[in-house]
Coordinates of C-alpha atoms and ligand atoms in Angstrom, one line a residue:
Chain A
M235 CA 215.1 -125.6 101.4
E236 CA 216.8 -125.7 98.1
Y237 CA 215.4 -122.3 97.1
I238 CA 217.1 -120.6 100.0
S239 CA 220.5 -122.0 98.9
I240 CA 219.8 -120.9 95.3
F241 CA 218.9 -117.5 96.7
F242 CA 222.2 -117.0 98.4
Q243 CA 224.1 -118.3 95.4
Y244 CA 222.5 -115.5 93.4
V245 CA 223.1 -112.9 96.1
G246 CA 226.7 -113.9 96.1
Q247 CA 227.0 -113.6 92.4
Y248 CA 225.2 -110.3 92.5
L249 CA 227.5 -108.8 95.0
K250 CA 230.5 -110.1 93.1
T251 CA 229.3 -108.5 89.9
R252 CA 228.4 -105.3 91.6
L253 CA 231.7 -104.9 93.4
T254 CA 233.5 -105.0 90.1
Y255 CA 231.4 -102.0 89.1
R256 CA 231.7 -100.2 92.3
A257 CA 231.2 -96.8 90.8
D258 CA 227.8 -97.8 89.4
M259 CA 226.7 -99.0 92.8
I260 CA 227.6 -95.8 94.6
V261 CA 225.8 -93.7 92.0
E262 CA 222.8 -95.9 92.4
I263 CA 222.7 -95.7 96.2
F264 CA 223.3 -92.0 96.0
S265 CA 220.4 -91.4 93.5
D266 CA 218.1 -93.5 95.8
L267 CA 219.0 -91.4 98.8
L268 CA 218.4 -88.2 96.8
F269 CA 215.0 -89.5 95.7
Q270 CA 214.0 -90.3 99.3
A271 CA 215.3 -86.8 100.4
V272 CA 213.1 -85.1 97.8
N273 CA 210.1 -87.0 99.0
L274 CA 210.8 -86.1 102.6
V275 CA 211.2 -82.4 101.7
F276 CA 207.9 -82.6 99.8
I277 CA 206.2 -83.8 103.0
L278 CA 207.8 -81.2 105.1
V279 CA 206.8 -78.4 102.6
V280 CA 203.2 -79.6 102.1
F281 CA 202.5 -80.4 105.7
G282 CA 205.0 -78.0 107.2
H283 CA 202.6 -75.1 107.9
T284 CA 199.5 -77.1 108.5
N285 CA 200.9 -79.0 111.5
L286 CA 197.6 -80.9 111.7
L287 CA 195.9 -82.6 108.8
A288 CA 192.7 -84.5 109.4
G289 CA 193.9 -85.1 112.9
W290 CA 197.4 -86.2 112.0
S291 CA 200.4 -84.2 113.1
K292 CA 203.4 -83.4 111.0
D293 CA 205.6 -85.8 112.9
E294 CA 203.1 -88.6 112.6
M295 CA 203.1 -88.0 108.8
I296 CA 206.9 -88.2 108.8
F297 CA 206.8 -91.4 110.8
I298 CA 204.4 -93.0 108.3
Y299 CA 206.7 -92.0 105.5
G300 CA 209.6 -93.6 107.3
F301 CA 207.7 -96.8 107.9
F302 CA 206.5 -96.8 104.2
L303 CA 210.1 -96.7 103.1
V304 CA 210.9 -100.0 104.7
P305 CA 208.5 -102.4 103.0
F306 CA 208.7 -100.3 99.8
S307 CA 212.5 -100.7 99.6
I308 CA 212.2 -104.4 100.2
F309 CA 209.7 -104.6 97.4
A310 CA 211.9 -102.5 95.1
S311 CA 214.9 -104.7 95.8
F312 CA 213.3 -107.9 94.8
F313 CA 210.4 -107.2 92.5
N314 CA 211.8 -105.3 89.7
I315 CA 209.2 -106.4 87.3
W316 CA 207.9 -103.2 85.9
D317 CA 209.4 -104.0 82.6
F318 CA 208.5 -107.7 82.6
T319 CA 206.4 -107.6 79.4
D320 CA 209.1 -106.0 77.4
R321 CA 212.0 -107.9 78.8
Y322 CA 210.5 -111.4 79.2
I323 CA 207.5 -111.7 76.9
V324 CA 208.3 -109.5 73.9
K325 CA 211.9 -110.5 73.8
G326 CA 211.1 -114.1 74.5
E327 CA 213.4 -114.3 77.5
M328 CA 210.7 -116.3 79.2
D329 CA 211.7 -119.3 77.1
R330 CA 215.0 -119.5 78.9
I331 CA 213.3 -119.2 82.3
L332 CA 210.8 -121.9 81.5
T333 CA 213.5 -124.5 80.7
R334 CA 214.9 -124.3 84.2
P335 CA 213.7 -126.4 87.2
V336 CA 212.9 -123.5 89.5
H337 CA 209.6 -121.6 89.8
S338 CA 209.6 -119.0 87.0
L339 CA 208.6 -116.0 89.2
F340 CA 211.3 -116.9 91.7
Q341 CA 213.9 -117.0 88.9
I342 CA 212.8 -113.5 87.7
V343 CA 213.0 -112.2 91.3
L344 CA 216.6 -113.5 91.5
E345 CA 217.6 -112.2 88.1
R346 CA 216.2 -108.8 88.6
M347 CA 217.1 -108.0 92.2
E348 CA 218.6 -104.6 93.0
L349 CA 220.0 -105.0 96.4
E350 CA 221.1 -101.3 96.5
S351 CA 217.5 -100.4 97.1
L352 CA 217.7 -102.1 100.5
F353 CA 219.5 -98.9 101.6
G354 CA 216.1 -97.4 101.8
V355 CA 215.4 -99.6 104.8
V356 CA 218.1 -97.8 106.7
T357 CA 216.7 -94.4 105.6
G358 CA 213.3 -95.5 106.7
L359 CA 214.5 -96.6 110.1
V360 CA 216.3 -93.4 110.7
V361 CA 213.3 -91.3 109.7
M362 CA 211.1 -93.4 112.0
F363 CA 213.4 -93.1 115.0
Y364 CA 213.7 -89.3 114.4
A365 CA 209.9 -88.9 114.2
G366 CA 209.2 -91.4 117.0
D367 CA 211.6 -89.6 119.3
K368 CA 209.9 -86.3 118.7
L369 CA 206.5 -88.0 119.3
G370 CA 207.9 -89.6 122.4
L371 CA 206.9 -93.1 121.3
E372 CA 207.9 -96.0 123.5
I373 CA 209.1 -99.3 122.2
S374 CA 208.2 -102.6 123.9
W375 CA 210.2 -105.8 123.6
Y376 CA 207.7 -107.3 121.2
D377 CA 207.5 -104.3 118.9
P378 CA 210.4 -105.3 116.7
F379 CA 208.6 -108.6 115.9
I380 CA 205.4 -106.9 115.1
F381 CA 207.3 -104.5 113.0
I382 CA 208.9 -107.3 111.0
L383 CA 205.5 -108.9 110.5
L384 CA 203.9 -105.7 109.3
V385 CA 206.8 -104.9 107.0
I386 CA 206.6 -108.3 105.4
G387 CA 202.8 -107.8 105.0
G388 CA 203.3 -104.4 103.4
A389 CA 206.0 -105.7 101.0
L390 CA 203.7 -108.6 100.0
V391 CA 200.9 -106.1 99.2
Y392 CA 203.2 -104.2 96.9
A393 CA 204.6 -107.4 95.4
G394 CA 201.1 -108.9 94.9
I395 CA 199.8 -105.9 93.0
F396 CA 202.7 -105.6 90.7
I397 CA 203.0 -109.3 90.0
A398 CA 199.3 -109.3 89.1
L399 CA 199.9 -106.4 86.7
A400 CA 202.9 -108.1 85.2
T401 CA 200.8 -111.2 84.4
I402 CA 198.8 -109.1 82.0
G403 CA 201.8 -109.5 79.7
F404 CA 201.0 -113.2 79.3
W405 CA 197.7 -112.4 77.7
S406 CA 198.6 -109.2 75.8
D407 CA 202.0 -107.9 75.0
S408 CA 200.8 -104.5 73.9
R409 CA 202.4 -101.6 75.6
T410 CA 200.6 -100.0 78.4
D411 CA 201.4 -97.3 80.9
I412 CA 199.7 -99.1 83.7
M413 CA 203.0 -99.8 85.6
P414 CA 204.2 -96.2 86.1
M415 CA 200.6 -95.2 86.9
M416 CA 200.5 -97.8 89.6
Y417 CA 203.7 -96.5 91.1
N418 CA 202.0 -93.1 91.5
I419 CA 199.0 -94.6 93.1
G420 CA 201.2 -96.5 95.4
N421 CA 202.5 -93.2 96.8
Y422 CA 199.1 -92.4 98.2
G423 CA 199.5 -95.2 100.6
R424 CA 202.0 -93.2 102.6
Y425 CA 199.6 -90.5 103.6
P426 CA 196.8 -91.1 106.1
V427 CA 193.8 -92.4 104.2
D428 CA 191.3 -90.2 106.1
I429 CA 192.5 -87.2 104.2
Y430 CA 190.9 -88.6 101.1
N431 CA 187.3 -89.1 100.2
K432 CA 185.4 -92.3 100.8
V433 CA 185.8 -93.8 97.4
I434 CA 189.6 -93.4 97.3
K435 CA 189.8 -94.7 100.9
Y436 CA 187.9 -97.8 99.9
V437 CA 190.0 -98.4 96.8
L438 CA 193.3 -98.0 98.8
T439 CA 192.0 -100.4 101.4
W440 CA 190.4 -103.2 99.5
I441 CA 191.1 -102.9 95.7
L442 CA 194.7 -101.6 95.5
P443 CA 195.4 -101.9 99.2
F444 CA 198.4 -99.5 99.3
A445 CA 197.2 -98.2 102.6
F446 CA 198.4 -101.4 104.1
V447 CA 202.0 -100.4 103.2
G448 CA 202.0 -97.1 105.1
V449 CA 199.2 -95.7 107.3
Y450 CA 197.6 -98.8 108.6
P451 CA 200.6 -100.6 110.0
S452 CA 202.1 -97.3 111.2
S453 CA 199.0 -96.6 113.2
Y454 CA 200.0 -99.5 115.5
F455 CA 203.2 -97.8 116.5
L456 CA 201.5 -94.4 116.7
K457 CA 199.1 -95.9 119.2
R458 CA 196.1 -94.9 117.1
E459 CA 193.8 -97.6 118.4
E460 CA 190.9 -96.8 116.1
W461 CA 193.0 -98.3 113.3
Y462 CA 194.4 -101.3 115.1
T463 CA 192.1 -103.8 113.3
Y464 CA 193.5 -102.6 110.0
A465 CA 197.0 -102.6 111.3
F466 CA 196.8 -106.3 112.2
L467 CA 195.1 -107.1 109.0
T468 CA 198.3 -106.1 107.1
P469 CA 199.9 -109.5 107.0
V470 CA 196.7 -111.2 106.1
V471 CA 195.9 -108.7 103.2
G472 CA 199.5 -109.0 102.1
L473 CA 199.4 -112.8 102.0
V474 CA 196.0 -112.9 100.3
F475 CA 197.0 -110.5 97.6
F476 CA 200.3 -112.2 97.1
L477 CA 198.7 -115.7 96.7
I478 CA 196.1 -114.4 94.3
A479 CA 198.9 -112.8 92.2
V480 CA 201.0 -116.0 92.2
T481 CA 197.9 -118.0 91.2
L482 CA 197.3 -115.5 88.3
W483 CA 201.0 -115.9 87.4
N484 CA 200.8 -119.7 87.3
V485 CA 197.7 -119.5 85.0
G486 CA 199.5 -116.8 82.9
V487 CA 202.5 -119.0 82.3
T488 CA 200.3 -121.6 80.5
K489 CA 199.2 -118.8 78.2
Y490 CA 202.7 -117.8 77.3
R491 CA 203.0 -117.6 73.5
G492 CA 206.7 -117.0 73.1
A493 CA 208.3 -114.6 70.6
G494 CA 208.1 -116.2 67.2
N495 CA 211.9 -115.5 66.9
Chain B
M101 CA 213.1 -150.2 73.6
Q102 CA 211.2 -147.6 75.5
N103 CA 209.9 -144.4 73.9
I104 CA 211.5 -141.3 75.3
I105 CA 209.2 -139.0 73.3
D106 CA 205.7 -139.9 72.5
V107 CA 203.6 -137.3 70.7
Q108 CA 200.0 -137.9 69.6
G109 CA 197.9 -135.5 67.6
L110 CA 199.9 -132.5 68.7
K111 CA 198.6 -129.1 67.6
K112 CA 199.4 -125.5 68.3
E113 CA 197.3 -122.6 67.1
F114 CA 198.3 -118.9 67.5
K115 CA 195.6 -116.4 67.5
S116 CA 196.8 -113.1 66.2
F117 CA 194.7 -110.0 66.5
S118 CA 194.5 -107.4 63.8
S119 CA 193.2 -103.9 64.2
R120 CA 190.7 -102.2 62.0
S121 CA 191.6 -99.0 60.4
G122 CA 190.3 -95.6 61.3
L123 CA 188.6 -94.2 64.3
K124 CA 185.5 -96.1 63.7
G125 CA 187.5 -99.3 63.4
A126 CA 189.3 -98.6 66.6
F127 CA 186.0 -98.1 68.4
R128 CA 184.7 -101.4 67.0
D129 CA 188.0 -103.1 68.1
L130 CA 187.0 -102.3 71.7
F131 CA 184.1 -104.7 71.5
T132 CA 185.0 -107.4 69.1
R133 CA 188.5 -107.9 67.7
N134 CA 189.3 -109.4 64.4
Y135 CA 191.7 -112.2 64.7
T136 CA 193.1 -114.9 62.5
I137 CA 194.2 -118.3 63.6
K138 CA 197.5 -119.6 62.5
T139 CA 198.0 -123.3 62.9
A140 CA 201.8 -123.6 63.5
V141 CA 201.8 -127.3 64.3
D142 CA 199.0 -129.3 62.8
D143 CA 198.1 -132.6 64.3
I144 CA 201.5 -134.4 64.3
S145 CA 202.3 -137.7 65.9
F146 CA 205.7 -139.5 66.3
T147 CA 207.7 -141.4 68.8
I148 CA 211.4 -141.3 69.5
K149 CA 213.3 -144.1 71.2
K150 CA 216.1 -143.9 73.7
G151 CA 219.5 -143.2 72.1
E152 CA 218.1 -142.0 68.8
M153 CA 219.5 -138.9 67.0
V154 CA 216.7 -137.4 65.0
G155 CA 216.9 -134.5 62.6
Y156 CA 213.8 -132.3 62.6
I157 CA 213.8 -130.4 59.3
G158 CA 211.5 -128.1 57.3
E159 CA 211.4 -124.7 55.7
N160 CA 211.3 -121.4 57.6
G161 CA 208.0 -121.2 59.5
A162 CA 207.3 -124.9 59.1
G163 CA 206.7 -125.2 62.9
K164 CA 209.9 -126.7 64.1
S165 CA 210.6 -124.3 66.9
T166 CA 207.0 -124.3 68.0
S167 CA 207.1 -128.1 68.3
I168 CA 210.3 -128.0 70.3
K169 CA 208.8 -125.4 72.6
M170 CA 205.9 -127.7 73.3
L171 CA 208.1 -130.7 73.8
T172 CA 210.2 -128.7 76.3
G173 CA 207.2 -127.4 78.3
I174 CA 207.7 -123.8 77.2
L175 CA 204.4 -123.6 75.3
T176 CA 201.1 -125.3 76.2
P177 CA 199.7 -127.3 73.2
T178 CA 196.3 -126.3 71.9
D179 CA 195.5 -130.0 71.5
G180 CA 197.1 -133.4 71.6
K181 CA 199.1 -135.5 74.0
I182 CA 202.8 -135.3 74.8
V183 CA 204.7 -137.7 77.0
V184 CA 208.4 -137.0 77.3
N185 CA 210.6 -138.9 79.7
G186 CA 207.4 -140.3 81.1
M187 CA 206.0 -136.8 82.0
N188 CA 203.7 -134.2 80.6
P189 CA 206.1 -131.3 79.9
H190 CA 204.0 -128.3 80.8
K191 CA 202.1 -130.0 83.7
E192 CA 205.1 -131.1 85.7
R193 CA 207.4 -128.4 84.2
E194 CA 209.9 -128.0 87.1
K195 CA 210.4 -131.7 87.6
F196 CA 210.4 -132.4 83.9
V197 CA 213.0 -129.9 82.8
K198 CA 215.6 -131.5 85.1
T199 CA 215.6 -134.4 82.7
I200 CA 216.2 -132.4 79.5
G201 CA 218.8 -130.1 78.1
V202 CA 217.8 -127.3 75.7
V203 CA 219.9 -125.1 73.3
F204 CA 218.3 -122.4 71.1
G205 CA 220.9 -121.3 68.6
Q206 CA 219.1 -118.0 68.2
R207 CA 219.0 -117.1 71.8
S208 CA 221.5 -117.3 74.7
Q209 CA 220.7 -119.4 77.7
L210 CA 223.6 -117.9 79.6
W211 CA 223.8 -114.8 81.7
W212 CA 225.1 -112.0 79.5
D213 CA 227.3 -110.1 82.0
I214 CA 228.9 -112.8 84.1
A215 CA 231.8 -115.1 83.3
V216 CA 231.0 -118.4 81.7
Q217 CA 232.1 -120.4 84.7
E218 CA 229.9 -118.3 87.0
S219 CA 227.0 -119.1 84.8
F220 CA 227.9 -122.8 85.1
R221 CA 228.1 -122.5 88.8
L222 CA 224.6 -120.9 89.0
L223 CA 223.2 -123.6 86.8
K224 CA 224.9 -126.3 88.8
K225 CA 223.0 -124.9 91.8
I226 CA 219.8 -124.6 90.0
Y227 CA 219.9 -128.2 88.8
N228 CA 221.3 -129.3 92.2
V229 CA 224.1 -131.3 90.7
P230 CA 226.4 -132.9 93.3
D231 CA 230.0 -131.6 93.2
Q232 CA 231.6 -134.9 92.3
Q233 CA 229.3 -135.6 89.4
Y234 CA 229.8 -132.0 88.2
E235 CA 233.6 -132.3 88.3
E236 CA 233.7 -135.6 86.5
H237 CA 231.2 -134.9 83.8
M238 CA 232.0 -131.2 83.1
K239 CA 235.7 -131.8 82.9
D240 CA 235.1 -134.1 80.0
V241 CA 232.6 -131.7 78.4
I242 CA 234.9 -128.7 78.7
E243 CA 237.8 -130.6 77.3
T244 CA 235.9 -132.0 74.3
L245 CA 234.4 -128.7 73.4
D246 CA 237.7 -126.9 74.0
I247 CA 236.2 -124.1 76.1
G248 CA 238.7 -124.1 79.0
P249 CA 240.3 -120.8 78.0
L250 CA 236.9 -119.1 77.7
L251 CA 235.6 -119.9 81.2
D252 CA 236.6 -116.7 82.8
K253 CA 235.3 -114.4 80.1
P254 CA 231.9 -112.8 80.3
V255 CA 229.4 -114.2 77.7
R256 CA 228.9 -110.9 75.9
K257 CA 232.6 -110.9 75.0
L258 CA 232.5 -114.3 73.2
S259 CA 232.3 -114.8 69.5
L260 CA 229.2 -116.7 68.2
G261 CA 231.1 -119.9 67.9
Q262 CA 232.7 -119.7 71.3
R263 CA 229.3 -118.8 72.8
M264 CA 227.6 -121.7 71.1
R265 CA 230.1 -124.2 72.5
C266 CA 229.5 -122.8 76.0
E267 CA 225.8 -123.0 75.5
L268 CA 226.1 -126.6 74.7
A269 CA 228.2 -127.2 77.8
A270 CA 225.6 -125.3 79.9
A271 CA 222.8 -127.5 78.6
L272 CA 224.7 -130.6 79.7
I273 CA 225.6 -129.6 83.2
H274 CA 223.0 -132.0 84.7
N275 CA 223.9 -134.6 82.1
P276 CA 220.3 -135.0 80.8
P277 CA 219.3 -138.1 79.0
L278 CA 217.5 -136.0 76.3
L279 CA 218.8 -133.0 74.4
F280 CA 216.8 -130.6 72.3
L281 CA 218.8 -128.4 69.9
D282 CA 217.1 -125.7 67.8
E283 CA 219.5 -124.6 65.1
P284 CA 222.6 -125.2 67.1
T285 CA 224.9 -124.6 64.2
I286 CA 223.4 -121.4 62.8
G287 CA 226.0 -119.0 61.7
L288 CA 229.0 -121.1 62.7
D289 CA 232.0 -121.8 60.6
V290 CA 232.9 -125.2 59.3
L291 CA 235.4 -126.0 62.0
V292 CA 233.1 -125.2 64.9
K293 CA 230.3 -127.1 63.2
L294 CA 232.5 -130.2 63.0
K295 CA 233.5 -129.8 66.6
I296 CA 230.0 -129.6 67.7
R297 CA 228.9 -132.6 65.6
E298 CA 231.8 -134.7 67.0
F299 CA 230.8 -133.7 70.4
L300 CA 227.2 -134.6 69.9
K301 CA 228.1 -138.0 68.5
R302 CA 230.4 -138.6 71.5
I303 CA 227.8 -137.9 74.2
N304 CA 225.3 -140.0 72.2
E305 CA 227.7 -142.9 72.3
K306 CA 229.0 -142.4 75.8
Y307 CA 225.8 -141.7 77.7
G308 CA 223.2 -142.9 75.2
T309 CA 221.8 -139.3 75.1
T310 CA 218.8 -139.0 72.9
I311 CA 219.0 -136.0 70.6
L312 CA 216.4 -134.1 68.6
L313 CA 217.8 -131.3 66.5
T314 CA 216.6 -128.8 64.0
T315 CA 218.8 -127.3 61.4
H316 CA 218.8 -125.8 58.0
D317 CA 222.2 -127.3 57.3
L318 CA 221.6 -130.7 55.9
S319 CA 225.2 -131.7 56.3
D320 CA 224.5 -131.7 60.1
I321 CA 221.8 -134.2 59.6
E322 CA 223.9 -136.3 57.2
A323 CA 226.7 -136.4 59.8
L324 CA 224.5 -137.2 62.8
C325 CA 221.1 -138.5 62.1
E326 CA 219.9 -141.8 60.8
R327 CA 216.3 -140.6 61.0
V328 CA 214.7 -137.5 59.8
V329 CA 211.3 -136.0 60.5
M330 CA 210.3 -133.5 57.9
L331 CA 207.7 -130.9 58.6
D332 CA 205.9 -128.7 56.1
E333 CA 203.3 -126.1 57.1
G334 CA 202.9 -127.8 60.5
K335 CA 202.4 -131.3 59.2
I336 CA 204.8 -134.2 59.1
I337 CA 205.4 -135.1 55.4
Y338 CA 208.2 -137.6 56.0
D339 CA 209.4 -139.6 58.9
G340 CA 211.9 -142.3 58.3
P341 CA 215.6 -143.1 57.6
L342 CA 217.6 -140.5 55.8
K343 CA 218.9 -143.3 53.6
E344 CA 215.5 -144.2 52.3
L345 CA 214.7 -140.6 51.6
R346 CA 217.8 -140.5 49.4
E347 CA 217.0 -143.8 47.6
N348 CA 213.5 -142.9 46.8
W349 CA 214.2 -139.5 45.5
A350 CA 217.7 -139.7 44.0
E351 CA 216.6 -142.1 41.3
G352 CA 218.7 -140.6 38.6
K353 CA 222.3 -139.8 38.1
Q354 CA 223.9 -137.2 36.1
I355 CA 226.9 -137.6 33.8
Q356 CA 228.8 -134.5 32.9
F357 CA 231.0 -134.6 29.8
Q358 CA 233.5 -131.9 29.0
F359 CA 234.3 -132.3 25.3
S360 CA 237.4 -131.1 23.5
E361 CA 235.5 -130.4 20.4
E362 CA 232.1 -128.9 19.7
A363 CA 229.1 -131.2 20.2
T364 CA 225.4 -130.7 19.3
L365 CA 222.3 -131.9 20.9
E366 CA 221.2 -134.0 17.8
E367 CA 224.5 -135.6 17.6
L368 CA 224.5 -136.6 21.3
Q369 CA 220.9 -137.8 21.2
H370 CA 221.7 -139.9 18.1
L371 CA 224.7 -141.5 19.9
T372 CA 222.7 -142.6 22.9
Q373 CA 219.4 -143.4 21.2
E374 CA 219.1 -146.8 22.7
H375 CA 219.0 -145.5 26.3
L376 CA 216.7 -143.1 28.0
V377 CA 218.8 -140.0 28.3
V378 CA 218.0 -136.4 28.8
W379 CA 220.7 -134.1 27.5
E380 CA 221.2 -130.6 28.8
K381 CA 223.8 -128.0 28.0
G382 CA 226.2 -127.2 30.9
E383 CA 228.1 -124.2 31.8
S384 CA 229.9 -123.8 28.5
D385 CA 229.4 -124.9 24.9
L386 CA 231.7 -127.8 25.5
V387 CA 229.9 -129.1 28.6
W388 CA 226.9 -131.4 28.3
V389 CA 225.0 -133.2 31.1
A390 CA 223.2 -136.5 30.6
S391 CA 220.5 -137.4 33.1
V392 CA 220.1 -141.1 33.2
E393 CA 218.6 -143.9 35.3
A394 CA 220.9 -145.0 38.1
E395 CA 221.7 -148.3 36.6
E396 CA 225.1 -149.6 35.8
T397 CA 224.3 -150.8 32.3
V398 CA 222.8 -147.5 31.3
I399 CA 225.6 -145.5 32.8
S400 CA 228.4 -147.5 31.3
G401 CA 226.5 -147.8 28.0
V402 CA 226.1 -144.0 27.7
I403 CA 229.7 -143.3 28.6
G404 CA 231.0 -146.0 26.2
K405 CA 229.0 -144.7 23.2
V406 CA 229.9 -141.1 23.8
T407 CA 233.6 -141.6 24.5
A408 CA 233.9 -143.9 21.5
A409 CA 232.6 -141.2 19.1
K410 CA 234.0 -138.0 20.6
K411 CA 237.1 -136.7 22.3
I412 CA 236.5 -135.7 25.9
A413 CA 238.6 -133.7 28.3
D414 CA 236.8 -134.5 31.5
L415 CA 234.0 -136.7 32.9
K416 CA 232.1 -136.6 36.1
I417 CA 229.3 -138.6 37.5
L418 CA 227.2 -136.5 39.8
E419 CA 225.1 -137.8 42.6
I420 CA 222.0 -135.7 43.4
S421 CA 222.7 -134.0 46.8
T422 CA 220.5 -134.4 49.8
E423 CA 220.0 -130.6 49.6
E424 CA 218.5 -131.0 46.1
I425 CA 216.4 -133.9 47.2
I426 CA 214.9 -131.9 50.0
R427 CA 214.3 -129.0 47.7
N428 CA 212.5 -131.2 45.3
I429 CA 210.3 -132.5 48.1
Y430 CA 209.4 -129.0 49.3
V431 CA 208.5 -128.2 45.7
E432 CA 206.3 -131.2 45.3
G433 CA 205.0 -130.9 48.9
A434 CA 204.7 -134.5 49.7
V435 CA 206.9 -137.6 49.9
R436 CA 206.5 -140.5 47.5
H437 CA 207.0 -143.7 49.3
G438 CA 209.0 -146.3 47.5
Ligands
LIG775 N1 204.4 -116.4 69.3 C1 203.9 -116.5 68.1 N2 202.8 -115.8 67.8 C2 202.2 -115.9 66.6 N3 202.7 -116.7 65.6 C3 203.8 -117.5 65.9 C4 204.4 -117.4 67.1 N4 205.5 -118.3 67.1 C5 205.5 -118.8 65.9 N5 204.4 -118.4 65.1 C6 204.1 -118.8 63.7 O1 204.1 -120.2 63.7 C7 204.7 -120.7 62.5 C8 205.8 -121.7 62.8 O2 206.8 -121.0 63.4 P1 208.1 -121.7 64.0 O3 209.0 -120.7 64.7 O4 207.8 -122.9 64.7 O5 208.9 -122.1 62.6 P2 210.2 -122.8 62.4 O6 210.0 -124.1 61.6 O7 211.0 -122.9 63.6 O8 210.9 -121.8 61.4 P3 212.4 -121.3 61.3 O9 213.1 -122.3 60.4 O10 212.3 -120.0 60.6 O11 213.0 -121.2 62.6 C9 205.2 -119.4 61.7 O12 204.2 -119.1 60.7 C10 205.2 -118.3 62.8 O13 204.9 -117.1 62.2
LIG776 MG1 212.8 -122.0 64.4

């Protein structure tokens, strides 16, 4: 596959550039870690004294948070498209993208990747192992494979939603606050959905399926069999949302107006 | 010969929304929005053959960039048919863009933060150019454009002229048979302009590269293009040889006399009464300009009569410049065909 070799060329270039600005990279990793620590402290404080919330223990909550970090970090590394409208539509950078023989979305992924965010994968794994150990969870030989599948599914859910939002830019380049709002909504996916009311639960499952990034897949590892159907739907939902988003993107590209210089 | 570009009835409309004023207006905007349609390119047709260098000219806002963006697959036409290199640009975009090179003078195609050669390397990968072809071809390009010393500098540290030469080289990495240049010489000094023109001529001769370029500098066109397509308010108002444009429009010549003694209009008119001459006063009291038909007998007749009667210090025969011709055409809004 040509795209894979292009991908590695970009990664090589990225690392080269980053290594010349080593200080920046360290600051970035550090601020990422700090951000994750704050989130973890938040969970500990909120759920610290309740021990049990809608049938979920504190350690299970921490485990879900740890799992969530993995697909989220992968998403954050490769789909930095929250400023797509500004950067590519309003400033007309899309012109340049469209004169090159590689799918436009793929090019933007390559140009905007932030590999430092992948550090969150490590944090996530550490948090999961810590919580899993406390919960006495056992790991079978096939679990790592299922984990990878569920993580990919979760990352695709995130990617799908944010790509779909970015495509709005092709139709209207007016400024909206929808992106930051969606980041906030995304955070709800890392708490068990049964602590919310029915409507929110429905939305987080089928409309903005952020629950497939945290709770649902985690419930497989937590041996919560009542959620298994949802857990295994994760890759399917991820794929469906991602494909819908890419289709929207492809239609959007034909509506691109350019910046009139 | 085959047509590289074939455009029939091409049209592009931009819808722009306007908002009503006041709270009531904003509320109404929620349901129906006012918009105006701007036709940037209005039903144009032309063909370009392999190896041609065509100048695409027109005033600001005439629709040049919009046409180029449709030809390169960036914008989807509102209407009309485009076949470039045998393909429909926006339908088969990814396959199509491998066969063209694009340079926008107003906008960089290179990555801002990385060294020029790293940009080239990424592009080489993107266009999937084999090592050997790259080495051979780019060595020549780098040499001709004289950008060897710039290769390890990041793009943001280059001057405009340096960057522009790198942009050109980047557009040619895959040695495309067709090159689109939108104002490639904007803001450049004369030397860089000359270098770029020379380079374009060279690749046109060497590889038979077809070139379509827009510019506001008509000397670019004079140096490079035999054919011009002139656009005005989205419509083609002239498409033909530059030479013909000159011949049809530059009918007259101007003879500028600098006298050593005072001259009056009556006196000069009286001297040249047998010819059709329009006299105008020049920069000073001693300078007079005679506009005459571009015919030898008239020119020498006028000069003979005037110099026989009055002492002159200097004499110039002025050709009307292309610049002036184009300006006249814009003012009149259409082209007379001769
Ligand atoms: N994205 C856009 N949205 C709305 N109107 C646009 C857009 N792009 C161009 N236009 C309009 O279309 C017309 C043609 O613009 P275009 O950029 O093609 O002109 P041009 O001939 O390249 O001019 P210039 O010499 O200034 O570059 C202009 O009136 C411009 O305002
Ligand atoms: Mg333009």
